[in-house]
PDB file of C-alpha atoms and ligand atoms in Angstrom:
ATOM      1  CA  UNK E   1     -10.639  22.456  11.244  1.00  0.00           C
ATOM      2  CA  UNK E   2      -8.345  20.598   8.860  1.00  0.00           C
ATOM      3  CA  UNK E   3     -10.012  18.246   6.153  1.00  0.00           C
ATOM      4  CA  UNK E   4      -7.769  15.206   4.751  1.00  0.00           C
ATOM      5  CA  UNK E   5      -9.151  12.703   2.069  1.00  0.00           C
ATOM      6  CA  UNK E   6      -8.984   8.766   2.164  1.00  0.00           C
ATOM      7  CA  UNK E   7      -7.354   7.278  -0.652  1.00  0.00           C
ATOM      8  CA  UNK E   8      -8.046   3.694   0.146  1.00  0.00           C
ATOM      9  CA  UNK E   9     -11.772   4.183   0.469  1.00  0.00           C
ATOM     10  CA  UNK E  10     -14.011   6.520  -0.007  1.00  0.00           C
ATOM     11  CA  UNK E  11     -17.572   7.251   1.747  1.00  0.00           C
ATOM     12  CA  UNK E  12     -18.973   6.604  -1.377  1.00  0.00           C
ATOM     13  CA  UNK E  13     -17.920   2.888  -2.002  1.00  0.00           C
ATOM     14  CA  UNK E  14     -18.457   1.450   1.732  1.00  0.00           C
ATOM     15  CA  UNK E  15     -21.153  -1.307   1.632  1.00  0.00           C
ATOM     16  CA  UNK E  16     -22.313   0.486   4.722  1.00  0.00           C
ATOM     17  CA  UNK E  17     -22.684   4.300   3.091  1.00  0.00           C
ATOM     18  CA  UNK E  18     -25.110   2.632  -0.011  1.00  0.00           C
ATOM     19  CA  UNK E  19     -27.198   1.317   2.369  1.00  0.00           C
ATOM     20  CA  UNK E  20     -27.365   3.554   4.756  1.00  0.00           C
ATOM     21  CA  UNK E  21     -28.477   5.909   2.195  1.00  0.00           C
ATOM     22  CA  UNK E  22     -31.496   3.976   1.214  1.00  0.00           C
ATOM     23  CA  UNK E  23     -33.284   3.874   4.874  1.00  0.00           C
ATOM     24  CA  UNK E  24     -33.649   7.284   6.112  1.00  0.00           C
ATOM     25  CA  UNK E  25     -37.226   7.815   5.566  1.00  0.00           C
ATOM     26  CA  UNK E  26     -38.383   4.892   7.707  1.00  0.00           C
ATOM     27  CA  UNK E  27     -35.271   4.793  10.064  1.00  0.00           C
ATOM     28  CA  UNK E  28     -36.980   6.374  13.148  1.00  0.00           C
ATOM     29  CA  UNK E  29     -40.047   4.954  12.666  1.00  0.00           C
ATOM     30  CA  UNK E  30     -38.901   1.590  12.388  1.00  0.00           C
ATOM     31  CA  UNK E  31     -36.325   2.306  15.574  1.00  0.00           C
ATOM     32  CA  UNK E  32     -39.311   3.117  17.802  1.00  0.00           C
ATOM     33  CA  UNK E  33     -41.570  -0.086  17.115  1.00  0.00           C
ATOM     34  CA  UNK E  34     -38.559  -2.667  16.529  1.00  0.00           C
ATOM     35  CA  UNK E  35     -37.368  -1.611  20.226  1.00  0.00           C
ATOM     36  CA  UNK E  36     -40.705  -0.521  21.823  1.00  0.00           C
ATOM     37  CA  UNK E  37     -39.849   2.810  22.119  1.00  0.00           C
ATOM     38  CA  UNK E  38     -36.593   1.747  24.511  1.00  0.00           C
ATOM     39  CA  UNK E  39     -33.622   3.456  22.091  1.00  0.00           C
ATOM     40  CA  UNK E  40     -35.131   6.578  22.777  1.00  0.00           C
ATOM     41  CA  UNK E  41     -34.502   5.819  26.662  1.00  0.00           C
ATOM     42  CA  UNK E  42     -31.256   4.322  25.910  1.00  0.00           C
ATOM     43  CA  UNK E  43     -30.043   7.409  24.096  1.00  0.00           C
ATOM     44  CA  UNK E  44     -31.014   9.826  27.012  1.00  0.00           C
ATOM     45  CA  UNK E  45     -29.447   7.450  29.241  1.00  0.00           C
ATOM     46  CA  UNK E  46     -26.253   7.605  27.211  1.00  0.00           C
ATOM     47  CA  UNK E  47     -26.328  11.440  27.348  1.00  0.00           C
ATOM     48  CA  UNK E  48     -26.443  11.467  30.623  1.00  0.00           C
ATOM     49  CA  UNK E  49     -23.292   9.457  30.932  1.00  0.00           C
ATOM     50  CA  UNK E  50     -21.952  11.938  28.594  1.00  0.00           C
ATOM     51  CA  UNK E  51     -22.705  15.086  30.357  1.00  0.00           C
ATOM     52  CA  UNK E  52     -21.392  13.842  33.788  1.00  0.00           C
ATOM     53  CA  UNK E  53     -18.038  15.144  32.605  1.00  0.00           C
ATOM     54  CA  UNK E  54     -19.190  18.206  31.696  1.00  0.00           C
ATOM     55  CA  UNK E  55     -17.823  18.551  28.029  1.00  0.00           C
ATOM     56  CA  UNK E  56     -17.948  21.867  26.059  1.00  0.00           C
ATOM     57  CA  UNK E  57     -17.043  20.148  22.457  1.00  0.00           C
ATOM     58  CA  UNK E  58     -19.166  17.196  21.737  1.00  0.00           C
ATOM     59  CA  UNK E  59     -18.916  15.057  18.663  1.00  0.00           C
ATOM     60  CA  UNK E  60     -21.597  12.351  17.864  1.00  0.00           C
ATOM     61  CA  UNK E  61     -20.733  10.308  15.427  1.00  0.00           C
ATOM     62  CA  UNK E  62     -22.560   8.022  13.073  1.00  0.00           C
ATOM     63  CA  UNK E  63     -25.151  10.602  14.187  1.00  0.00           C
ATOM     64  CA  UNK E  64     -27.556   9.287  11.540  1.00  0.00           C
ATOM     65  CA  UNK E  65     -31.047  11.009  11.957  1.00  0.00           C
ATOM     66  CA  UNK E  66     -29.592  12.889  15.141  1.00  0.00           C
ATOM     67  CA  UNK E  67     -31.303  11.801  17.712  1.00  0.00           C
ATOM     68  CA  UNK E  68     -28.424  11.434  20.039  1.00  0.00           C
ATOM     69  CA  UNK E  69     -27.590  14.946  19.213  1.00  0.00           C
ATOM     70  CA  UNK E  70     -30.706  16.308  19.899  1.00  0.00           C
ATOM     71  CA  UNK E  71     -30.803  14.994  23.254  1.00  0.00           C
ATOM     72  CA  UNK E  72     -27.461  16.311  24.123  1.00  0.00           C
ATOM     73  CA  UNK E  73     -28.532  19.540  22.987  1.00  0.00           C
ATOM     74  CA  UNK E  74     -31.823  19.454  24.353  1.00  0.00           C
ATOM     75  CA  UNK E  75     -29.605  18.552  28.092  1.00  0.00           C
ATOM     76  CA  UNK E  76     -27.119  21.671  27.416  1.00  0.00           C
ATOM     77  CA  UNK E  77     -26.548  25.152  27.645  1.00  0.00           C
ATOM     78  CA  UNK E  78     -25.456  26.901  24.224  1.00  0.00           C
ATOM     79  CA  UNK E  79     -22.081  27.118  25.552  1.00  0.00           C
ATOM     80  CA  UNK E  80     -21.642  23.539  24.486  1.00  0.00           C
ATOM     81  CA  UNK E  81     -20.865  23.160  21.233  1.00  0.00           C
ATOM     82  CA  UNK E  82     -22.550  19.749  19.317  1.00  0.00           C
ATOM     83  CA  UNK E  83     -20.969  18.586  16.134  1.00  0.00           C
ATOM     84  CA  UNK E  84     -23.296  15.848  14.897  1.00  0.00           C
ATOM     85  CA  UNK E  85     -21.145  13.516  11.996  1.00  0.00           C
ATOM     86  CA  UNK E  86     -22.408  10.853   9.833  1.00  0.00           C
ATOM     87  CA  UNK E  87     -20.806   9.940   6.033  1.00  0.00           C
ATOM     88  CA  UNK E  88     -24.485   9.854   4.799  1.00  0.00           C
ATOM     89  CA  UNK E  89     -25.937  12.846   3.524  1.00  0.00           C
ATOM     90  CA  UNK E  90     -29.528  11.712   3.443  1.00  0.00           C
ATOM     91  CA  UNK E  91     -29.586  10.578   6.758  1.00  0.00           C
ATOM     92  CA  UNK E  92     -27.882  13.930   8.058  1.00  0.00           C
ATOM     93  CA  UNK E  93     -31.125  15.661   6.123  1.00  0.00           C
ATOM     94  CA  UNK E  94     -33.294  13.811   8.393  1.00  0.00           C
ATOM     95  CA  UNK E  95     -31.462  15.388  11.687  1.00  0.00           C
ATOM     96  CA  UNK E  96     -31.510  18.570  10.081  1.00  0.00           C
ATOM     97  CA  UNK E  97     -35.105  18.567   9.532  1.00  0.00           C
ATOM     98  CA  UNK E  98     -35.461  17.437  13.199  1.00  0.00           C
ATOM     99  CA  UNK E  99     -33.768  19.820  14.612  1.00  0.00           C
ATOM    100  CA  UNK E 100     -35.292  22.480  12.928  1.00  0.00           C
ATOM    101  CA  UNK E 101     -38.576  21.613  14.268  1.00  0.00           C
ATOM    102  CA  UNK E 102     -37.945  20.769  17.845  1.00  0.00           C
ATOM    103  CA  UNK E 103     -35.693  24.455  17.137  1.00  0.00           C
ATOM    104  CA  UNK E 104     -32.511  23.389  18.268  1.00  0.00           C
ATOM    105  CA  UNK E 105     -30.513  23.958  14.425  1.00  0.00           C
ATOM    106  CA  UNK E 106     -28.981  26.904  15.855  1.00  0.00           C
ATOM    107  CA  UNK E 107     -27.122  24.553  18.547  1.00  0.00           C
ATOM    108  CA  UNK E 108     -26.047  21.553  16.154  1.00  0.00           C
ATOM    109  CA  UNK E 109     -23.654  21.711  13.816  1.00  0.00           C
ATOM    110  CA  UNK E 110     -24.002  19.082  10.691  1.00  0.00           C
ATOM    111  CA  UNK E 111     -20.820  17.655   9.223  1.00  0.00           C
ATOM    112  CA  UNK E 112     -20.367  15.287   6.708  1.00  0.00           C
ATOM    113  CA  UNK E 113     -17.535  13.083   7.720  1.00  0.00           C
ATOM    114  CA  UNK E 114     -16.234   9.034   7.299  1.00  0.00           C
ATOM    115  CA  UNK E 115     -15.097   7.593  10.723  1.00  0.00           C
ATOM    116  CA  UNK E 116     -11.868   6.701   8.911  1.00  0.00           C
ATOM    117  CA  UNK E 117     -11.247  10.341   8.234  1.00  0.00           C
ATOM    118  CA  UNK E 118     -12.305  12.888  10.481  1.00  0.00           C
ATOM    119  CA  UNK E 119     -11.978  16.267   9.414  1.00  0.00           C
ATOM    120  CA  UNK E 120     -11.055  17.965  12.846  1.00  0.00           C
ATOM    121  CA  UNK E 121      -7.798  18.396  14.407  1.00  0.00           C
ATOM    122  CA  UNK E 122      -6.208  16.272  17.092  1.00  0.00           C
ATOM    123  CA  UNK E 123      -7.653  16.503  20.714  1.00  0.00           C
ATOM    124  CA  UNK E 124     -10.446  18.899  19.160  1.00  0.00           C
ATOM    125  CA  UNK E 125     -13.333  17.429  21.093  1.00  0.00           C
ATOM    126  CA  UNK E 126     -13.447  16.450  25.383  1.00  0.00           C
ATOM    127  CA  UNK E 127     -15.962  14.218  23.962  1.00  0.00           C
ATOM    128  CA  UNK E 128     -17.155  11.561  21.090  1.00  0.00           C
ATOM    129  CA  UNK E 129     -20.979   9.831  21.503  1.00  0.00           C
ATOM    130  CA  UNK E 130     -21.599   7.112  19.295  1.00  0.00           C
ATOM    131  CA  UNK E 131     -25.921   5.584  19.308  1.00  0.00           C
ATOM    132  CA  UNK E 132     -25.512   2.282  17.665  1.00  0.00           C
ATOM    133  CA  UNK E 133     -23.090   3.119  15.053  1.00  0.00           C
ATOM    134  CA  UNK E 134     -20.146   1.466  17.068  1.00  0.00           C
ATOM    135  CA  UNK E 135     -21.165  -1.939  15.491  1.00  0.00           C
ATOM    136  CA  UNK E 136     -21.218  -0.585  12.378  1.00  0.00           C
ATOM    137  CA  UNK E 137     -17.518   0.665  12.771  1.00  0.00           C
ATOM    138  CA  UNK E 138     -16.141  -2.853  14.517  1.00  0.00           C
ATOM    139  CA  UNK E 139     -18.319  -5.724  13.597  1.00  0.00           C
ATOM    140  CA  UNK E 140     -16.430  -7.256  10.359  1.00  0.00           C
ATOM    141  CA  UNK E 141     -15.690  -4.518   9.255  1.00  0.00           C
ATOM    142  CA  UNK E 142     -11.764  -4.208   7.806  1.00  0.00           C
ATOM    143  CA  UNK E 143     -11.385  -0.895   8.810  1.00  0.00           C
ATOM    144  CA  UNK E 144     -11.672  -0.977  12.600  1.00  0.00           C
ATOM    145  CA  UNK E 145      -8.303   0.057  13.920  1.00  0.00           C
ATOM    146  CA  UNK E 146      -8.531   2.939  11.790  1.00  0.00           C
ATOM    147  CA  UNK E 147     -11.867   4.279  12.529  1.00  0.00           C
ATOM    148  CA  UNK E 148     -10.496   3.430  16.223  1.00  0.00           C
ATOM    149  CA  UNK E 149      -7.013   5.735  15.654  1.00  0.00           C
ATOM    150  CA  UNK E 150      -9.408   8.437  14.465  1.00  0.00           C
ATOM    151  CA  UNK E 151     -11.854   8.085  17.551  1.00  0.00           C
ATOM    152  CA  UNK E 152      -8.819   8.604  19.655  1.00  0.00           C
ATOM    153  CA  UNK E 153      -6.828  10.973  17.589  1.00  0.00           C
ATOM    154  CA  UNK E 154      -9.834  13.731  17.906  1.00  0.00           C
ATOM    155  CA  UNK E 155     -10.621  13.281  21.511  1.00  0.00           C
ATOM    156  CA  UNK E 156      -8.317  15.672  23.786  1.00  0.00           C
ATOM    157  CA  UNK E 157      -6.435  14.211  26.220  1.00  0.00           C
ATOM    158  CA  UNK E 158      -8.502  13.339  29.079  1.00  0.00           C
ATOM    159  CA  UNK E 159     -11.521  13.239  26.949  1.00  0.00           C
ATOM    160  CA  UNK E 160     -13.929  10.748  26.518  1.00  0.00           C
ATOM    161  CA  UNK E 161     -15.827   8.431  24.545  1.00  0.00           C
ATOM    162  CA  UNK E 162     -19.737   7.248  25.161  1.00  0.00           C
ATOM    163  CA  UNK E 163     -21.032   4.346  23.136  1.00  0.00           C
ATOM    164  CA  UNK E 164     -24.501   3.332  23.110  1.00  0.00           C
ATOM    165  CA  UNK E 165     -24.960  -0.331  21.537  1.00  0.00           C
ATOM    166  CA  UNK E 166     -26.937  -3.886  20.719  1.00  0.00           C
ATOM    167  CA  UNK E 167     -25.733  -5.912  23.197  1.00  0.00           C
ATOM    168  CA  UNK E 168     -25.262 -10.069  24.340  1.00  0.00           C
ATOM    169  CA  UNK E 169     -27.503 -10.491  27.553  1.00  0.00           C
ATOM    170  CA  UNK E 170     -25.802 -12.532  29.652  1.00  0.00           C
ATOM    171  CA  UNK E 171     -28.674 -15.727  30.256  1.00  0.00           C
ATOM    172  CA  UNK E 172     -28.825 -17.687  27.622  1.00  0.00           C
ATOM    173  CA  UNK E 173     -32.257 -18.295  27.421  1.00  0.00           C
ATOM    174  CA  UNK E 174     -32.324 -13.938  27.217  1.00  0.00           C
ATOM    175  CA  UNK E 175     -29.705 -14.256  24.046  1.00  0.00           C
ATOM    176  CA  UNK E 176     -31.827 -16.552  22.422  1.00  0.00           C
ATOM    177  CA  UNK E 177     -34.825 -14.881  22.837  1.00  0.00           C
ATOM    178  CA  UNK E 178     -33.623 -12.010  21.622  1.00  0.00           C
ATOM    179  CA  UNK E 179     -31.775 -13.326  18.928  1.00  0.00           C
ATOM    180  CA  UNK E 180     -35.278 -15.321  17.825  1.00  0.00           C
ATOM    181  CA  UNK E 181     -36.647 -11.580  17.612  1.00  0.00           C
ATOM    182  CA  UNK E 182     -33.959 -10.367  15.543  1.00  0.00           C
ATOM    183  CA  UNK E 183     -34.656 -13.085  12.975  1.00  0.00           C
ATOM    184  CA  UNK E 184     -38.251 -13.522  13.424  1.00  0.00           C
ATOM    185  CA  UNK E 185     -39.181  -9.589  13.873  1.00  0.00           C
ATOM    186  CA  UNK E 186     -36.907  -7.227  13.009  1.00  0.00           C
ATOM    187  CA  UNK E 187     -34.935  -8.801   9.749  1.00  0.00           C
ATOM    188  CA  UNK E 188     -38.953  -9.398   8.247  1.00  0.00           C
ATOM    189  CA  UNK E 189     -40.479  -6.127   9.877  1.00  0.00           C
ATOM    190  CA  UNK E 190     -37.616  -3.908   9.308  1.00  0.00           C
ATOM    191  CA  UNK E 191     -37.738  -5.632   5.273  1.00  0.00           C
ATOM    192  CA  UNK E 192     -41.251  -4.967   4.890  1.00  0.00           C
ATOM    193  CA  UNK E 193     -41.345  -1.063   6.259  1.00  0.00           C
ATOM    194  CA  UNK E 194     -38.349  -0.072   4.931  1.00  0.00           C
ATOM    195  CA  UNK E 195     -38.259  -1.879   1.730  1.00  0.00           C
ATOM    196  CA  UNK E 196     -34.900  -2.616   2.108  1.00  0.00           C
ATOM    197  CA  UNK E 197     -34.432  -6.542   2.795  1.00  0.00           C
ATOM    198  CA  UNK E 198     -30.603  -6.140   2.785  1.00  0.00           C
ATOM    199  CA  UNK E 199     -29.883  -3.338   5.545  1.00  0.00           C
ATOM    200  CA  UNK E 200     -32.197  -5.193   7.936  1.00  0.00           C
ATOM    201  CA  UNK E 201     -31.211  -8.382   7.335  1.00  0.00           C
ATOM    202  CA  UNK E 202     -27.449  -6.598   8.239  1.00  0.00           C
ATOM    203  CA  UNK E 203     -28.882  -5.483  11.551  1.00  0.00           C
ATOM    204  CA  UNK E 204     -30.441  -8.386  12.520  1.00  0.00           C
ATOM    205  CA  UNK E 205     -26.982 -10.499  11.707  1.00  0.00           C
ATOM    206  CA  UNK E 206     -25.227  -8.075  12.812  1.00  0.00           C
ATOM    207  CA  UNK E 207     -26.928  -7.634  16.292  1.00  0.00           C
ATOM    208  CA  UNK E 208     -27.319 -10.994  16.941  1.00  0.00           C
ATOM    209  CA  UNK E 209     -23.854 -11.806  16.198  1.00  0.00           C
ATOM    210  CA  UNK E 210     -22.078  -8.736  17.867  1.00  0.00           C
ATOM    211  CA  UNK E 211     -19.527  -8.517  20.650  1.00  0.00           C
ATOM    212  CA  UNK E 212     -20.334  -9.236  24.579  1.00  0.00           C
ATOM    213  CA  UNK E 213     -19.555  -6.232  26.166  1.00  0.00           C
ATOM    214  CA  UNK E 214     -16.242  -7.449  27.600  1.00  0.00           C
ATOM    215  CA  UNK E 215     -14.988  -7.693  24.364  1.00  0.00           C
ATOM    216  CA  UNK E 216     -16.061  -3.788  23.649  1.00  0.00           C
ATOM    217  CA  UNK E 217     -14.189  -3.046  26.421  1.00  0.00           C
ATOM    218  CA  UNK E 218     -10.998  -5.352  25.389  1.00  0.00           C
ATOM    219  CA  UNK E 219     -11.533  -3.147  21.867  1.00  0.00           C
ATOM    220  CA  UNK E 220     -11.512   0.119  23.411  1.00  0.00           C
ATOM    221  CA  UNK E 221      -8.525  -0.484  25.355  1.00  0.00           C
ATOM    222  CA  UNK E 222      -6.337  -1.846  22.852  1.00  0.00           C
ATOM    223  CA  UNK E 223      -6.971   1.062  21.099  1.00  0.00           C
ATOM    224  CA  UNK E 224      -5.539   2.856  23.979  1.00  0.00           C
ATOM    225  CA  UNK E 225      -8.300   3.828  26.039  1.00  0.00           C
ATOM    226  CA  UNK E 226      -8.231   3.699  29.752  1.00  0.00           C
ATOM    227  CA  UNK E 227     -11.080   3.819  32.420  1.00  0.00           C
ATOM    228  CA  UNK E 228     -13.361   2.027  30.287  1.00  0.00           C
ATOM    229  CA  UNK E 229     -16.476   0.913  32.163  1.00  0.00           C
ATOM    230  CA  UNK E 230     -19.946  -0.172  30.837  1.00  0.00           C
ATOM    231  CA  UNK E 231     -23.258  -0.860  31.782  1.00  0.00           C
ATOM    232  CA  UNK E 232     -25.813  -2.983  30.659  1.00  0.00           C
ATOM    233  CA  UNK E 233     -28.770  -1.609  29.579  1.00  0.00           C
ATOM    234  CA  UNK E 234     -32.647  -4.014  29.571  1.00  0.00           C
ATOM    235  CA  UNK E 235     -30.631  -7.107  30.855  1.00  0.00           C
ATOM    236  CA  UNK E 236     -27.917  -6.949  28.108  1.00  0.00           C
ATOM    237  CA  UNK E 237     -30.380  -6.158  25.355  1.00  0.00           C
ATOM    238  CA  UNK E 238     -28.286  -3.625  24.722  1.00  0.00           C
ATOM    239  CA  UNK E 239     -25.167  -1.447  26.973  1.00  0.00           C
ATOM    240  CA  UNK E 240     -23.263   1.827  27.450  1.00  0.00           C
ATOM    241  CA  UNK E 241     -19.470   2.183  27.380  1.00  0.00           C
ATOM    242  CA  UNK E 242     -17.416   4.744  28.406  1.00  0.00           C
ATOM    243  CA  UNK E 243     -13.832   5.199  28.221  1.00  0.00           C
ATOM    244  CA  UNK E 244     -11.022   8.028  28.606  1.00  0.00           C
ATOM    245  CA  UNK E 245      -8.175   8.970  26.500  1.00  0.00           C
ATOM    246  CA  UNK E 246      -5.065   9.084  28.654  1.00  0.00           C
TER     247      UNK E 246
HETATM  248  C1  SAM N 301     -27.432   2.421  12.933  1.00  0.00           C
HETATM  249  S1  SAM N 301     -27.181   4.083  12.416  1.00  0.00           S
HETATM  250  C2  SAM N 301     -27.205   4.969  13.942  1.00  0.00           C
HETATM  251  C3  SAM N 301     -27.724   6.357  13.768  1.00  0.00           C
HETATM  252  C4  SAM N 301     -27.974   7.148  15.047  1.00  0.00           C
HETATM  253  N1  SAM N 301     -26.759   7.419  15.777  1.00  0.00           N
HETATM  254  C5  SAM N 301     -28.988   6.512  15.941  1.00  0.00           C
HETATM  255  O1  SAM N 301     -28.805   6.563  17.159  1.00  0.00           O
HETATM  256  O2  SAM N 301     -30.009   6.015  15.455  1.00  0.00           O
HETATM  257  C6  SAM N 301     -25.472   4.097  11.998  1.00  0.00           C
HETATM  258  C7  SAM N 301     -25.021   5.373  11.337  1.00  0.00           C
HETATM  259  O3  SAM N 301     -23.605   5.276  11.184  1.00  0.00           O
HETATM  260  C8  SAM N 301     -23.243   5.884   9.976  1.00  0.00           C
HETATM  261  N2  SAM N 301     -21.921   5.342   9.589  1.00  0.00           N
HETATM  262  C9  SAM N 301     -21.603   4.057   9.338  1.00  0.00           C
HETATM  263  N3  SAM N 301     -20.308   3.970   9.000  1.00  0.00           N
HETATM  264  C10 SAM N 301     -19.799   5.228   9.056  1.00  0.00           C
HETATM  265  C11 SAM N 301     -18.517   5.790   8.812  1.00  0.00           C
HETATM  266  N4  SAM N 301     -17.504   5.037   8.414  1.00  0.00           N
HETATM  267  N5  SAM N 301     -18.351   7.119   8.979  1.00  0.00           N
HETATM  268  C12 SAM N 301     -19.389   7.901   9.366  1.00  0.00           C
HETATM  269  N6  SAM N 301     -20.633   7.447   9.585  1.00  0.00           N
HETATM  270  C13 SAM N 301     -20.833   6.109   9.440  1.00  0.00           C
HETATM  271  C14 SAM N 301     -24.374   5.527   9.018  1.00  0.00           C
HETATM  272  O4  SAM N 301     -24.447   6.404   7.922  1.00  0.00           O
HETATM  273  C15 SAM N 301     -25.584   5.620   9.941  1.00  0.00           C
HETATM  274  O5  SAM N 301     -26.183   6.880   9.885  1.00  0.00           O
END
């Protein structure tokens, strides 16, 4: 495992690291009611897309609170090895915890690590999973191509990646509706539980604003993936990618 340092930017002063390091203790909660319990079916539905290729080194980044990685753990033998990777140590905590009490610690691995600098070498894993960090990484933000050459860098060749994200539905009248609830639900709700106005007024932007999924897909490609399919998930609401590294 090799570990390299970013001298542009460090975890520390991204917008994105201070606040995510002021929601953990209401995160979950706050993802089960704002979605109706759906992210939780979304994420096993994204690890089965993951485990149809039958990988043996799984990273998932922006693992947050580690739900994605508990599911993948929960769906594999212990001769698959889970890395789960977020830049914020307090939400990493939260997984931790987690997975100490539904006792699957001893099958997770927790790793500190920025997108834009991933501490493993090339082609280490046959495959990355991503549960709505992807916007995080590529909506506005300056350092997308990077995060993307990293992505790709650590995936072995013929490896792939699984995204799970927010989504445009493809009515209309379903896009406004959902981007009503975004301003009139989740930006208010998410202020009010969390106590952080800013990070959920960031989602709610943020999700209402974000790509259609043909765009992800134009994104993943130029970045030099191949075979990139998706799926909508709930009409639109939200949608699964997957793409290979040649
Ligand atoms: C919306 S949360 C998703 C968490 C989790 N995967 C889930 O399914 O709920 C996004 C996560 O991405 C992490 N993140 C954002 N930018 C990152 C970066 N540059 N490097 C590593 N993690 C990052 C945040 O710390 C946060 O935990």
């Amino acid at each position: 495992m090799k570990t390299k340092t970013n001298k542009k930017m460090t975890p520390d002063n991204r917008p994105l690291h201070r606040m995510f390091s002021k929601v953990p203790a209401r995160y979950d909660l706050l993802n089960r009611l704002l979605t109706l319990g759906l992210d939780q079916r979304w994420r096993r539905k994204a690890a089965r897309t993951c485990l149809k290729s039958e990988p043996r080194r799984i990273m998932d980044l922006c693992s947050g609170t580690g739900d994605l990685a508990i599911e993948l753990a929960r769906m594999t033998s212990p001769d698959t090895a889970i890395i789960a990777a977020d830049f914020c140590q307090p939400m990493l905590d939260v997984a931790k915890n987690k997975a100490v009490r539904y006792r699957l610690d001893n099958r997770i691995g927790f790793q500190i690590a920025d997108a834009a600098s991933l501490p493993f070498d090339d082609g280490y894993f046959d495959l990355i999973s991503i549960a709505f960090g992807f916007r995080n990484l590529t909506f506005k933000n300056p350092d997308t191509d990077i995060f993307l050459a990293e992505i790709f860098r650590t995936i072995a060749p013929g490896g792939r990646l699984v995204v799970v994200e927010t989504s445009q539905p493809e009515s209309v009248w379903l896009k406004k509706l959902s981007a009503l609830y975004y301003s009139l639900v989740v930006k208010p709700a998410g202020s009010f539980i969390s106590g952080d106005g800013g990070a959920y007024s960031y989602l709610a932007y943020s999700a209402k604003n974000y790509f259609r999924p043909t765009d992800v897909s134009r994104l993943l490609t130029n970045a030099g993936f191949v075979s990139v399919e998706y799926r909508p998930l709930w009409a639109g609401v939200a949608a699964i990618h997957a793409a290979v590294r040649p």
